[in-house]
Amino acid sequence: MILPPEFIDRGRKEKWFLDLHTPSLNQLVLARFIQEGHLERHLMKMRKSYKKKRDRLIDCLHDAFTGEMKVLGASTGLHLIVEFRGRTFTERTMERMRTCGVFVDSVESHAIKKGSQLERIILGYGHLSMEQIEEGVRRLQQALTFD
């Protein structure tokens, strides 16, 4: 912790008080979990699982929207950014997708410079099953067909 000199004494007292309530058993269990390699094995397992989901989502998107979209940022994370050429994700389009059961976020809603990201949406997939990914892309295609 970095504090200005005038707060050091008070900071030490507060830290001491907070440390009294640190759950030692939980820390010991977590330390052993990490030391025995369980965390690393879990992370490897999850990376494989998420890669399969990411690959399936990308395949479904390419099948449904051949030549209409480009996947960005596919190498990491639990979300993809998808750019649809010639399509803008207005509030009306976003509402239409929600009506069809597609819950995505627009990149535009996170953009500092408004108007620069209207063709892009964010698709999360980490919490979805393969079947839900496939159904989600079908619903996305349906929503964009009627827009």
PDB file of C-alpha atoms in Angstrom:
ATOM      1  CA  MET A   1       0.000   0.000   0.000  1.00  0.00           C
ATOM      2  CA  ILE A   2       1.337   3.425  -0.904  1.00  0.00           C
ATOM      3  CA  LEU A   3       0.253   6.304   1.314  1.00  0.00           C
ATOM      4  CA  PRO A   4       1.265   9.923   1.811  1.00  0.00           C
ATOM      5  CA  PRO A   5       3.488  10.310   4.894  1.00  0.00           C
ATOM      6  CA  GLU A   6       0.727  11.904   6.966  1.00  0.00           C
ATOM      7  CA  PHE A   7      -1.472   8.774   6.560  1.00  0.00           C
ATOM      8  CA  ILE A   8       1.126   6.062   7.239  1.00  0.00           C
ATOM      9  CA  ASP A   9       0.422   5.601  10.967  1.00  0.00           C
ATOM     10  CA  ARG A  10      -3.322   5.495  10.464  1.00  0.00           C
ATOM     11  CA  GLY A  11      -2.898   3.185   7.464  1.00  0.00           C
ATOM     12  CA  ARG A  12      -0.849   0.732   9.548  1.00  0.00           C
ATOM     13  CA  LYS A  13      -3.521   0.676  12.253  1.00  0.00           C
ATOM     14  CA  GLU A  14      -6.322   0.130   9.735  1.00  0.00           C
ATOM     15  CA  LYS A  15      -4.359  -2.594   7.946  1.00  0.00           C
ATOM     16  CA  TRP A  16      -3.627  -4.355  11.246  1.00  0.00           C
ATOM     17  CA  PHE A  17      -7.324  -4.284  12.104  1.00  0.00           C
ATOM     18  CA  LEU A  18      -8.333  -5.615   8.689  1.00  0.00           C
ATOM     19  CA  ASP A  19      -5.758  -8.418   8.887  1.00  0.00           C
ATOM     20  CA  LEU A  20      -7.323  -9.688  12.102  1.00  0.00           C
ATOM     21  CA  HIS A  21     -10.244 -10.922  10.025  1.00  0.00           C
ATOM     22  CA  THR A  22      -8.296 -12.626   7.250  1.00  0.00           C
ATOM     23  CA  PRO A  23      -9.665 -16.186   6.962  1.00  0.00           C
ATOM     24  CA  SER A  24      -6.500 -18.216   7.518  1.00  0.00           C
ATOM     25  CA  LEU A  25      -8.089 -21.572   6.713  1.00  0.00           C
ATOM     26  CA  ASN A  26      -9.298 -20.297   3.348  1.00  0.00           C
ATOM     27  CA  GLN A  27      -5.833 -18.958   2.574  1.00  0.00           C
ATOM     28  CA  LEU A  28      -4.188 -22.253   3.520  1.00  0.00           C
ATOM     29  CA  VAL A  29      -6.613 -24.263   1.392  1.00  0.00           C
ATOM     30  CA  LEU A  30      -6.095 -21.943  -1.576  1.00  0.00           C
ATOM     31  CA  ALA A  31      -2.307 -22.062  -1.157  1.00  0.00           C
ATOM     32  CA  ARG A  32      -2.331 -25.864  -1.160  1.00  0.00           C
ATOM     33  CA  PHE A  33      -4.700 -25.897  -4.153  1.00  0.00           C
ATOM     34  CA  ILE A  34      -2.209 -23.755  -6.075  1.00  0.00           C
ATOM     35  CA  GLN A  35       0.926 -25.562  -4.831  1.00  0.00           C
ATOM     36  CA  GLU A  36      -0.441 -28.973  -5.801  1.00  0.00           C
ATOM     37  CA  GLY A  37      -1.093 -27.777  -9.350  1.00  0.00           C
ATOM     38  CA  HIS A  38      -4.887 -27.913  -9.207  1.00  0.00           C
ATOM     39  CA  LEU A  39      -5.289 -24.294 -10.290  1.00  0.00           C
ATOM     40  CA  GLU A  40      -3.015 -24.753 -13.302  1.00  0.00           C
ATOM     41  CA  ARG A  41      -4.875 -27.922 -14.357  1.00  0.00           C
ATOM     42  CA  HIS A  42      -8.201 -26.140 -13.969  1.00  0.00           C
ATOM     43  CA  LEU A  43      -7.009 -23.208 -16.067  1.00  0.00           C
ATOM     44  CA  MET A  44      -5.773 -25.531 -18.825  1.00  0.00           C
ATOM     45  CA  LYS A  45      -9.103 -27.362 -18.834  1.00  0.00           C
ATOM     46  CA  MET A  46     -11.038 -24.095 -19.035  1.00  0.00           C
ATOM     47  CA  ARG A  47      -8.813 -22.719 -21.816  1.00  0.00           C
ATOM     48  CA  LYS A  48      -9.584 -25.807 -23.915  1.00  0.00           C
ATOM     49  CA  SER A  49     -13.294 -25.520 -23.166  1.00  0.00           C
ATOM     50  CA  TYR A  50     -13.437 -21.827 -24.051  1.00  0.00           C
ATOM     51  CA  LYS A  51     -11.399 -22.381 -27.223  1.00  0.00           C
ATOM     52  CA  LYS A  52     -13.922 -24.983 -28.396  1.00  0.00           C
ATOM     53  CA  LYS A  53     -16.765 -22.568 -27.703  1.00  0.00           C
ATOM     54  CA  ARG A  54     -14.971 -19.689 -29.434  1.00  0.00           C
ATOM     55  CA  ASP A  55     -14.211 -21.834 -32.477  1.00  0.00           C
ATOM     56  CA  ARG A  56     -17.818 -23.044 -32.636  1.00  0.00           C
ATOM     57  CA  LEU A  57     -19.147 -19.494 -32.417  1.00  0.00           C
ATOM     58  CA  ILE A  58     -16.826 -18.338 -35.195  1.00  0.00           C
ATOM     59  CA  ASP A  59     -17.812 -21.305 -37.391  1.00  0.00           C
ATOM     60  CA  CYS A  60     -21.523 -20.620 -36.842  1.00  0.00           C
ATOM     61  CA  LEU A  61     -21.065 -16.931 -37.623  1.00  0.00           C
ATOM     62  CA  HIS A  62     -19.174 -17.707 -40.836  1.00  0.00           C
ATOM     63  CA  ASP A  63     -21.857 -20.197 -41.891  1.00  0.00           C
ATOM     64  CA  ALA A  64     -24.702 -17.770 -41.163  1.00  0.00           C
ATOM     65  CA  PHE A  65     -23.120 -14.557 -42.412  1.00  0.00           C
ATOM     66  CA  THR A  66     -20.658 -15.558 -45.140  1.00  0.00           C
ATOM     67  CA  GLY A  67     -19.009 -12.443 -46.517  1.00  0.00           C
ATOM     68  CA  GLU A  68     -21.134 -10.118 -44.376  1.00  0.00           C
ATOM     69  CA  MET A  69     -19.038  -9.934 -41.249  1.00  0.00           C
ATOM     70  CA  LYS A  70     -15.552  -9.985 -39.830  1.00  0.00           C
ATOM     71  CA  VAL A  71     -14.555 -11.362 -36.423  1.00  0.00           C
ATOM     72  CA  LEU A  72     -12.171  -9.172 -34.444  1.00  0.00           C
ATOM     73  CA  GLY A  73     -10.211 -10.083 -31.331  1.00  0.00           C
ATOM     74  CA  ALA A  74     -10.732 -13.820 -31.646  1.00  0.00           C
ATOM     75  CA  SER A  75      -7.462 -14.892 -30.067  1.00  0.00           C
ATOM     76  CA  THR A  76      -8.236 -14.144 -26.421  1.00  0.00           C
ATOM     77  CA  GLY A  77     -10.969 -13.525 -23.903  1.00  0.00           C
ATOM     78  CA  LEU A  78     -14.542 -14.711 -23.536  1.00  0.00           C
ATOM     79  CA  HIS A  79     -16.051 -12.224 -25.983  1.00  0.00           C
ATOM     80  CA  LEU A  80     -15.771 -11.578 -29.688  1.00  0.00           C
ATOM     81  CA  ILE A  81     -16.238  -8.326 -31.503  1.00  0.00           C
ATOM     82  CA  VAL A  82     -18.055  -8.849 -34.775  1.00  0.00           C
ATOM     83  CA  GLU A  83     -18.170  -6.213 -37.483  1.00  0.00           C
ATOM     84  CA  PHE A  84     -21.047  -6.439 -39.952  1.00  0.00           C
ATOM     85  CA  ARG A  85     -20.264  -4.670 -43.211  1.00  0.00           C
ATOM     86  CA  GLY A  86     -22.878  -2.127 -44.197  1.00  0.00           C
ATOM     87  CA  ARG A  87     -25.062  -2.646 -41.125  1.00  0.00           C
ATOM     88  CA  THR A  88     -25.407  -0.213 -38.270  1.00  0.00           C
ATOM     89  CA  PHE A  89     -26.505  -1.306 -34.830  1.00  0.00           C
ATOM     90  CA  THR A  90     -28.914   1.427 -33.936  1.00  0.00           C
ATOM     91  CA  GLU A  91     -31.078   1.339 -30.832  1.00  0.00           C
ATOM     92  CA  ARG A  92     -33.899   0.012 -33.056  1.00  0.00           C
ATOM     93  CA  THR A  93     -31.694  -2.856 -34.256  1.00  0.00           C
ATOM     94  CA  MET A  94     -30.576  -3.639 -30.710  1.00  0.00           C
ATOM     95  CA  GLU A  95     -34.214  -3.712 -29.552  1.00  0.00           C
ATOM     96  CA  ARG A  96     -35.136  -6.031 -32.440  1.00  0.00           C
ATOM     97  CA  MET A  97     -32.362  -8.408 -31.393  1.00  0.00           C
ATOM     98  CA  ARG A  98     -33.558  -8.384 -27.767  1.00  0.00           C
ATOM     99  CA  THR A  99     -37.074  -9.180 -29.007  1.00  0.00           C
ATOM    100  CA  CYS A 100     -35.623 -12.213 -30.807  1.00  0.00           C
ATOM    101  CA  GLY A 101     -33.830 -13.316 -27.637  1.00  0.00           C
ATOM    102  CA  VAL A 102     -30.386 -12.072 -28.660  1.00  0.00           C
ATOM    103  CA  PHE A 103     -28.701 -10.188 -25.844  1.00  0.00           C
ATOM    104  CA  VAL A 104     -25.544  -8.542 -27.116  1.00  0.00           C
ATOM    105  CA  ASP A 105     -23.872  -5.232 -26.519  1.00  0.00           C
ATOM    106  CA  SER A 106     -22.884  -2.673 -29.107  1.00  0.00           C
ATOM    107  CA  VAL A 107     -19.288  -1.541 -29.257  1.00  0.00           C
ATOM    108  CA  GLU A 108     -20.688   1.928 -29.879  1.00  0.00           C
ATOM    109  CA  SER A 109     -22.127   2.044 -26.357  1.00  0.00           C
ATOM    110  CA  HIS A 110     -18.554   1.751 -25.027  1.00  0.00           C
ATOM    111  CA  ALA A 111     -16.917   4.064 -27.560  1.00  0.00           C
ATOM    112  CA  ILE A 112     -15.487   7.389 -26.470  1.00  0.00           C
ATOM    113  CA  LYS A 113     -15.871   8.806 -29.970  1.00  0.00           C
ATOM    114  CA  LYS A 114     -19.541   8.246 -30.775  1.00  0.00           C
ATOM    115  CA  GLY A 115     -20.451   7.248 -34.308  1.00  0.00           C
ATOM    116  CA  SER A 116     -17.227   5.340 -34.926  1.00  0.00           C
ATOM    117  CA  GLN A 117     -18.296   1.814 -33.905  1.00  0.00           C
ATOM    118  CA  LEU A 118     -21.853   1.486 -35.230  1.00  0.00           C
ATOM    119  CA  GLU A 119     -21.103  -1.652 -37.290  1.00  0.00           C
ATOM    120  CA  ARG A 120     -19.742  -3.685 -34.365  1.00  0.00           C
ATOM    121  CA  ILE A 121     -21.294  -5.776 -31.617  1.00  0.00           C
ATOM    122  CA  ILE A 122     -19.843  -7.738 -28.707  1.00  0.00           C
ATOM    123  CA  LEU A 123     -20.748 -11.413 -28.398  1.00  0.00           C
ATOM    124  CA  GLY A 124     -20.079 -13.174 -25.103  1.00  0.00           C
ATOM    125  CA  TYR A 125     -19.828 -16.951 -25.179  1.00  0.00           C
ATOM    126  CA  GLY A 126     -18.052 -18.195 -22.055  1.00  0.00           C
ATOM    127  CA  HIS A 127     -21.237 -18.969 -20.136  1.00  0.00           C
ATOM    128  CA  LEU A 128     -23.028 -20.662 -23.050  1.00  0.00           C
ATOM    129  CA  SER A 129     -23.243 -24.308 -24.074  1.00  0.00           C
ATOM    130  CA  MET A 130     -22.511 -25.336 -27.664  1.00  0.00           C
ATOM    131  CA  GLU A 131     -26.244 -25.679 -28.285  1.00  0.00           C
ATOM    132  CA  GLN A 132     -26.898 -22.196 -26.908  1.00  0.00           C
ATOM    133  CA  ILE A 133     -24.168 -20.769 -29.131  1.00  0.00           C
ATOM    134  CA  GLU A 134     -25.744 -22.360 -32.215  1.00  0.00           C
ATOM    135  CA  GLU A 135     -29.231 -21.195 -31.219  1.00  0.00           C
ATOM    136  CA  GLY A 136     -27.923 -17.707 -30.482  1.00  0.00           C
ATOM    137  CA  VAL A 137     -26.416 -17.362 -33.947  1.00  0.00           C
ATOM    138  CA  ARG A 138     -29.689 -18.595 -35.500  1.00  0.00           C
ATOM    139  CA  ARG A 139     -31.585 -15.965 -33.508  1.00  0.00           C
ATOM    140  CA  LEU A 140     -29.063 -13.289 -34.458  1.00  0.00           C
ATOM    141  CA  GLN A 141     -29.485 -14.187 -38.127  1.00  0.00           C
ATOM    142  CA  GLN A 142     -33.269 -14.051 -37.762  1.00  0.00           C
ATOM    143  CA  ALA A 143     -33.146 -10.684 -36.001  1.00  0.00           C
ATOM    144  CA  LEU A 144     -30.888  -9.158 -38.633  1.00  0.00           C
ATOM    145  CA  THR A 145     -32.949 -10.591 -41.491  1.00  0.00           C
ATOM    146  CA  PHE A 146     -36.042  -8.735 -40.318  1.00  0.00           C
ATOM    147  CA  ASP A 147     -34.290  -5.472 -39.553  1.00  0.00           C
TER     148      ASP A 147
END
